[in-house]
C-alpha positions in Angstrom: -18.9 39.1 -50.9 -17.4 41.9 -53.4 -14.4 40.2 -52.6 -15.7 36.7 -53.9 -15.9 38.1 -57.5 -13.7 40.9 -57.7 -9.8 41.2 -58.4 -7.3 43.9 -58.0 -6.1 45.6 -61.3 -2.8 45.9 -62.3 0.1 45.9 -59.6 2.1 48.4 -61.7 -0.9 51.2 -61.4 -1.7 50.1 -57.5 2.1 50.9 -56.8 2.1 54.1 -58.9 -1.6 55.3 -56.7 1.2 54.6 -53.6 3.9 56.8 -54.5 5.9 59.3 -52.0 4.0 62.3 -52.0 1.1 61.6 -53.9 -2.6 61.0 -51.9 -3.8 57.2 -51.6 -7.0 56.8 -53.7 -9.0 53.5 -53.0 -7.8 50.1 -55.3 -9.9 49.8 -58.1 -11.5 46.3 -58.2 -13.2 44.9 -61.3 -15.4 41.5 -61.9 -13.3 38.7 -62.5 -14.1 37.5 -66.3 -15.5 34.1 -65.2 -18.6 35.4 -63.7 -19.1 37.3 -67.1 -18.6 34.3 -69.0 -21.0 32.7 -66.4 -23.4 35.4 -67.2 -23.5 35.1 -71.1 -23.9 31.1 -70.3 -27.1 31.9 -68.6 -28.5 34.0 -71.4 -27.7 31.4 -73.8 -29.3 28.7 -71.9 -32.6 31.1 -71.6 -32.6 31.7 -75.4 -32.1 27.8 -76.2 -34.9 26.9 -73.7 -37.0 28.8 -75.2 -38.3 26.1 -77.1 -39.0 24.0 -74.2 -41.8 25.9 -73.1 -43.5 25.4 -76.5 -44.7 21.4 -76.5 -47.2 21.4 -73.5 -49.0 24.6 -75.4 -49.2 23.1 -78.5 -50.7 19.9 -78.0 -54.2 20.7 -77.8 -53.7 23.2 -80.8 -52.3 20.7 -83.3 -54.6 18.3 -82.3 -57.3 20.1 -83.0 -55.6 21.5 -86.7 -54.0 18.6 -88.0 -56.1 15.9 -86.0 -53.3 13.9 -84.8 -53.3 12.1 -81.6 -51.5 13.0 -78.6 -49.6 9.7 -79.1 -47.9 11.2 -81.9 -47.2 14.5 -81.0 -45.5 13.3 -77.7 -43.7 10.7 -80.2 -42.1 13.8 -81.5 -41.3 15.2 -78.5 -39.6 12.0 -77.4 -37.6 12.4 -80.2 -36.4 15.7 -79.0 -35.7 14.8 -76.0 -33.9 11.6 -76.5 -31.8 13.6 -79.0 -31.4 16.3 -76.6 -29.6 13.5 -74.3 -28.1 12.0 -76.6 -26.2 14.6 -78.2 -25.2 16.2 -74.9 -22.1 13.5 -74.7 -20.8 14.4 -77.8 -21.3 18.0 -77.4 -19.3 18.3 -74.6 -16.3 16.6 -76.6 -16.9 18.8 -79.4 -16.4 21.6 -77.4 -12.8 20.3 -76.5 -11.9 20.2 -79.8 -13.8 23.4 -81.7 -14.5 25.7 -78.8 -17.2 26.3 -76.7 -18.2 29.2 -79.0 -18.5 27.6 -82.3 -20.6 25.0 -81.1 -23.2 27.0 -79.2 -23.7 29.2 -82.1 -24.2 26.5 -84.4 -26.8 24.8 -81.9 -28.6 28.2 -81.4 -28.6 28.4 -85.2 -30.3 24.6 -85.2 -33.1 25.5 -82.8 -34.3 28.6 -84.6 -34.4 27.0 -88.0 -36.2 24.0 -86.1 -38.8 26.7 -84.3 -39.3 28.3 -87.7 -39.4 25.7 -90.0 -42.7 23.8 -87.9 -44.5 27.1 -89.1 -45.2 25.4 -92.8 -45.3 21.5 -91.5 -48.3 19.8 -92.7 -47.5 16.2 -91.5 -46.8 14.8 -88.0 -43.6 13.4 -90.0 -42.7 17.0 -90.4 -43.0 17.4 -87.0 -40.3 14.8 -86.1 -38.1 16.7 -88.3 -38.5 20.3 -87.1 -39.1 19.4 -83.3 -37.8 16.1 -82.9 -34.0 16.5 -84.7 -33.4 19.7 -85.3 -34.4 21.1 -81.8 -33.3 17.9 -79.9 -29.3 18.4 -81.9 -29.4 22.3 -80.7 -31.1 22.1 -77.3 -28.5 19.4 -77.1 -25.5 21.0 -77.7 -26.3 23.6 -75.2 -27.5 21.1 -72.5 -25.9 20.8 -68.8 -23.1 19.2 -70.0 -22.4 22.8 -71.6 -23.0 24.4 -67.9 -20.5 21.6 -66.9 -17.4 22.7 -69.0 -18.1 26.2 -68.7 -17.9 25.8 -64.9 -15.0 22.9 -65.3 -12.6 25.9 -66.9 -13.5 28.8 -65.2 -14.3 28.0 -61.6 -12.7 26.4 -58.7 -13.8 28.1 -56.2 -17.9 28.0 -56.0 -18.4 25.7 -58.2 -21.9 24.2 -56.8 -23.0 27.6 -56.8 -22.5 28.3 -60.5 -23.6 24.7 -61.4 -27.2 25.5 -59.4 -27.1 28.7 -61.1 -26.7 28.1 -64.7 -29.1 25.2 -64.0 -31.4 27.5 -63.1 -31.2 29.2 -66.2 -33.7 26.9 -68.1 -36.4 27.9 -65.6 -35.4 31.0 -66.2 -36.4 30.7 -69.8 -39.5 29.0 -68.8 -40.4 31.8 -66.3 -40.2 34.3 -69.1 -41.4 32.6 -72.1 -44.4 30.4 -71.1 -46.6 33.2 -70.1 -45.5 34.9 -73.7 -46.0 32.0 -75.3 -49.2 30.9 -73.8 -50.5 34.4 -74.7 -49.5 34.2 -78.3 -51.6 30.8 -78.6 -54.2 31.9 -76.8 -54.6 35.0 -79.2 -52.5 34.8 -82.3 -51.8 30.7 -82.7 -49.5 28.5 -82.4 -47.2 29.6 -85.5 -46.6 33.3 -84.4 -45.1 31.6 -80.7 -43.6 29.3 -82.6 -41.6 32.0 -84.9 -41.1 34.0 -81.5 -39.1 30.8 -80.1 -37.2 31.1 -83.2 -35.7 34.8 -82.9 -35.2 34.2 -79.4 -32.5 32.1 -80.2 -30.9 34.1 -83.2 -30.9 37.0 -80.4 -28.5 35.3 -78.2 -25.7 34.3 -81.4 -24.0 37.9 -80.7 -23.5 37.4 -77.0 -22.2 33.8 -77.5 -19.8 35.0 -80.4 -18.7 38.2 -79.1 -18.5 37.8 -75.2 -17.9 34.3 -74.5 -14.4 33.0 -74.2 -13.7 29.1 -74.4 -10.7 29.2 -71.9 -9.3 31.5 -69.4 -6.0 31.7 -70.9 -7.7 32.9 -74.3 -7.7 36.2 -72.3 -4.4 35.4 -69.5 -6.3 34.5 -66.6 -6.4 32.0 -64.0 -9.8 30.1 -63.2 -11.8 31.8 -60.6 -10.6 30.6 -57.4 -7.7 28.4 -59.3 -4.1 29.1 -60.6 -3.2 30.0 -63.8 -2.7 27.1 -66.7 -2.2 26.9 -70.1 -5.1 26.4 -72.5 -5.0 22.7 -73.5 -4.3 21.7 -77.2 -7.7 20.8 -78.9 -8.6 17.2 -78.0 -9.0 15.7 -81.6 -11.3 12.3 -81.8 -14.1 13.9 -79.9 -16.7 11.0 -81.1 -13.9 8.4 -79.7 -13.0 10.2 -76.9 -16.6 10.4 -75.7 -17.2 6.6 -76.2 -14.1 5.7 -74.8 -15.3 7.6 -71.2 -18.6 5.6 -71.7 -17.0 2.4 -71.7 -14.7 3.3 -68.6 -17.8 5.0 -66.5 -20.1 2.1 -67.7 -17.3 -0.5 -65.5 -18.2 1.4 -62.5 -21.4 0.9 -60.2 -21.9 4.5 -59.4 -22.5 5.4 -63.0 -25.3 3.6 -63.8 -26.5 4.6 -60.0 -26.1 8.1 -61.5 -27.7 7.3 -64.7 -30.7 5.8 -63.4 -31.4 8.3 -61.2 -31.4 10.9 -63.4 -33.4 9.1 -66.1 -36.3 9.3 -62.8 -35.5 12.8 -62.6 -36.2 13.4 -66.6 -39.4 11.3 -66.3 -41.0 13.2 -63.6 -40.1 16.6 -65.0 -39.6 17.2 -68.5 -41.3 14.1 -69.7 -43.9 14.2 -67.2 -44.7 18.0 -65.8 -43.2 20.1 -68.6 -45.1 18.0 -71.3 -48.3 16.9 -69.9 -49.2 19.4 -66.8 -51.5 22.1 -69.2 -53.3 19.4 -71.5 -53.9 17.7 -67.9 -55.1 20.9 -66.4 -57.2 21.9 -69.1 -58.8 18.3 -68.9 -60.2 19.6 -65.9 -61.3 22.7 -67.4 -58.5 25.1 -66.7 -57.6 27.8 -69.1 -54.5 27.0 -71.0 -53.1 30.2 -70.1 -53.8 29.8 -66.4 -52.0 26.4 -66.5 -49.0 27.9 -68.3 -48.9 30.6 -65.7 -48.4 27.7 -63.1 -45.8 25.8 -64.9 -44.2 29.4 -65.1 -44.4 30.0 -61.5 -42.7 26.8 -60.8 -39.6 28.1 -63.0 -39.5 31.0 -60.1 -39.5 28.5 -57.7 -37.3 26.3 -59.5 -34.5 29.6 -59.7 -34.6 29.7 -55.6 -34.3 25.7 -55.2 -31.6 24.9 -57.6 -29.4 27.8 -56.3 -30.1 26.9 -52.9 -29.0 23.2 -54.1 -25.7 24.1 -55.4 -25.1 26.0 -52.1 -26.3 23.0 -49.8 -23.8 20.9 -52.4 -21.0 22.7 -51.4 -21.5 21.9 -47.9 -23.0 18.5 -47.6 -23.2 15.2 -49.0 -24.3 15.0 -52.4 -26.0 11.5 -51.8 -27.9 12.4 -49.5 -29.2 15.7 -50.8 -30.3 13.3 -54.0 -32.4 10.9 -51.6 -34.2 13.6 -49.9 -34.8 15.4 -53.3 -36.4 12.4 -55.0 -38.5 11.1 -52.0 -40.1 14.6 -51.6 -40.8 15.0 -55.4 -42.7 11.4 -55.5 -44.6 12.4 -52.2 -45.8 15.5 -54.1 -46.6 14.0 -57.2 -49.1 11.0 -55.8 -51.1 14.3 -54.6 -51.5 16.2 -57.8 -54.0 14.1 -59.0 -56.8 15.5 -56.5 -55.4 18.7 -56.9 -56.6 18.9 -60.5 -59.4 21.7 -60.9 -61.1 24.3 -63.0 -59.7 27.0 -60.9 -56.4 27.5 -59.2 -57.0 27.2 -55.6 -54.5 27.2 -52.3 -53.9 23.2 -52.4 -52.6 23.7 -56.3 -50.0 27.0 -55.4 -48.5 24.9 -52.9 -48.2 21.9 -54.8 -46.4 24.2 -57.6 -44.6 26.2 -55.3 -43.2 22.5 -53.5 -42.4 21.3 -56.8 -41.0 24.1 -58.2 -38.0 23.9 -55.4 -37.3 20.6 -56.1 -37.7 20.8 -60.0 -33.8 20.2 -60.6 -32.5 20.6 -57.6 -31.1 17.3 -58.2 -28.7 18.4 -60.8 -25.8 20.3 -58.9 -25.3 17.2 -56.5 -25.5 14.8 -59.4 -22.6 16.7 -61.1 -20.9 16.8 -58.0 -20.8 13.1 -57.8 -20.1 12.8 -61.5 -16.9 15.2 -60.5 -16.1 13.3 -57.4 -16.0 9.6 -59.6 -14.4 11.0 -62.6 -12.1 14.1 -62.4 -11.0 15.5 -65.9 -13.8 13.3 -67.9 -16.6 14.5 -65.4 -18.3 16.8 -68.0 -18.8 13.9 -70.6 -19.6 11.2 -68.1 -22.3 14.1 -66.9 -23.6 14.0 -70.4 -24.1 10.6 -70.8 -26.1 10.9 -67.6 -28.1 13.1 -68.7 -28.5 11.5 -72.0 -30.5 8.8 -69.4 -32.5 12.0 -68.0 -33.5 12.9 -71.6 -34.3 8.8 -72.1 -36.5 8.9 -69.2 -38.2 11.9 -69.8 -38.3 11.2 -73.9 -40.6 7.5 -72.3 -42.9 9.4 -70.0 -43.6 12.3 -72.6 -44.4 9.5 -75.4 -46.5 6.7 -72.8 -48.0 9.7 -70.5 -49.9 10.9 -74.1 -50.5 6.8 -75.0 -51.9 6.7 -71.5 -54.0 9.7 -71.8 -55.4 8.1 -75.6 -56.2 5.1 -73.7 -57.4 6.0 -70.5 -58.9 9.2 -70.9 -56.9 11.0 -67.9 -53.3 11.3 -66.7 -54.1 9.7 -63.5 -52.4 6.8 -63.9 -49.1 8.6 -65.1 -48.7 10.9 -62.2 -48.8 8.0 -59.4 -46.6 5.5 -61.3 -43.8 8.4 -61.4 -44.2 8.9 -58.1 -43.6 5.5 -57.3 -40.6 5.4 -59.9 -39.1 9.0 -57.9 -38.9 6.5 -54.3 -36.8 4.3 -56.2 -34.4 6.9 -57.2 -34.3 8.5 -53.5 -33.3 4.6 -52.4 -30.9 4.3 -55.5 -29.0 7.7 -54.5 -28.5 6.1 -51.1 -26.2 3.3 -52.1 -23.7 5.3 -54.4 -20.6 4.5 -52.5 -18.2 7.5 -51.8 -14.6 8.3 -53.0 -12.4 8.0 -50.0 -9.7 10.7 -50.4 -6.7 11.0 -48.4 
């Protein structure tokens, strides 16, 4: 495996070591710079994803302190998720224009400003500005389109595996920050938790600025597993290009099927579980810290499931993988209402493990299908597909809160999401394949 991630040092130095009369020395090998860039990207996504740990933890504290309904709070979360998705395709084009480092550094600053500004809010419209607009724009600029851009530029081999690893970064952030933020909320209130998220975002900025590089040609390298190419000139007209790519993709059937399935993916993950699982479990008497710990465990198995999904995507039909993932997710959600209880019991643990393996396992095959159908524009197309993911998440984040206010329970939301996942499984199977010579 070492050979997969390393390369030999300078040829002249190697030849010198093998000169007559000089004892042979082992060839020194070094890690390819692409893996360092991938590692920095991983850490960056973790820092940017810290805010995603907060909304589910703060619904009850904000409701108690300010009297805001779950629908009002859910609306702010939905604005964040919608902007997250709508920003992603433009962010991919902006990275082509201004470079990855600049865009991501500004995005981290926006997340920190939104999280820190919320400490002084007193009205629900301020929640919309801080959580919805600032954090939505910031996290959207570091969305999965960021991972797609890095993967497309720096890797030719192992793309599926790297996509899985970078996708798992969001879950890793959840694993790190959920228990920490839950403990802070329980013992010190929600404001210190928000400050913690702001500091986490700012702490990543130096890594981005000093270690991340926009293109392999910046350091005189070929992409991992590929051949050397000159760095292309900055692409001007980022917004125009983003809209043109959307117009072209919208004329094809696979785009709408991918967008539809990914909207359901967002509805059944970020919009549903990440936003409403903790308050739903709390409705059944489970302490917030226990429910947040379960959500963090989902993050543990999400890392495993997503990396394994990337490995599978390099080897099997992405359409069939997507259909299997959505079908299994839908079945698990149908059982969730009967598993809710005041204590954590084995059937709930089984759900958490099973659901966690499937959480964002859909990303590697979805990105692979975008790459297969749309080539050089795949990162921007995937950004638009991700926008549909977040629109679906935003709708359920809002409607889930409204349903809880209306019916006094989340059960109807779980059942409806299970049915949607069954629909997504059927949609994945009818995506046409690209015929290659």
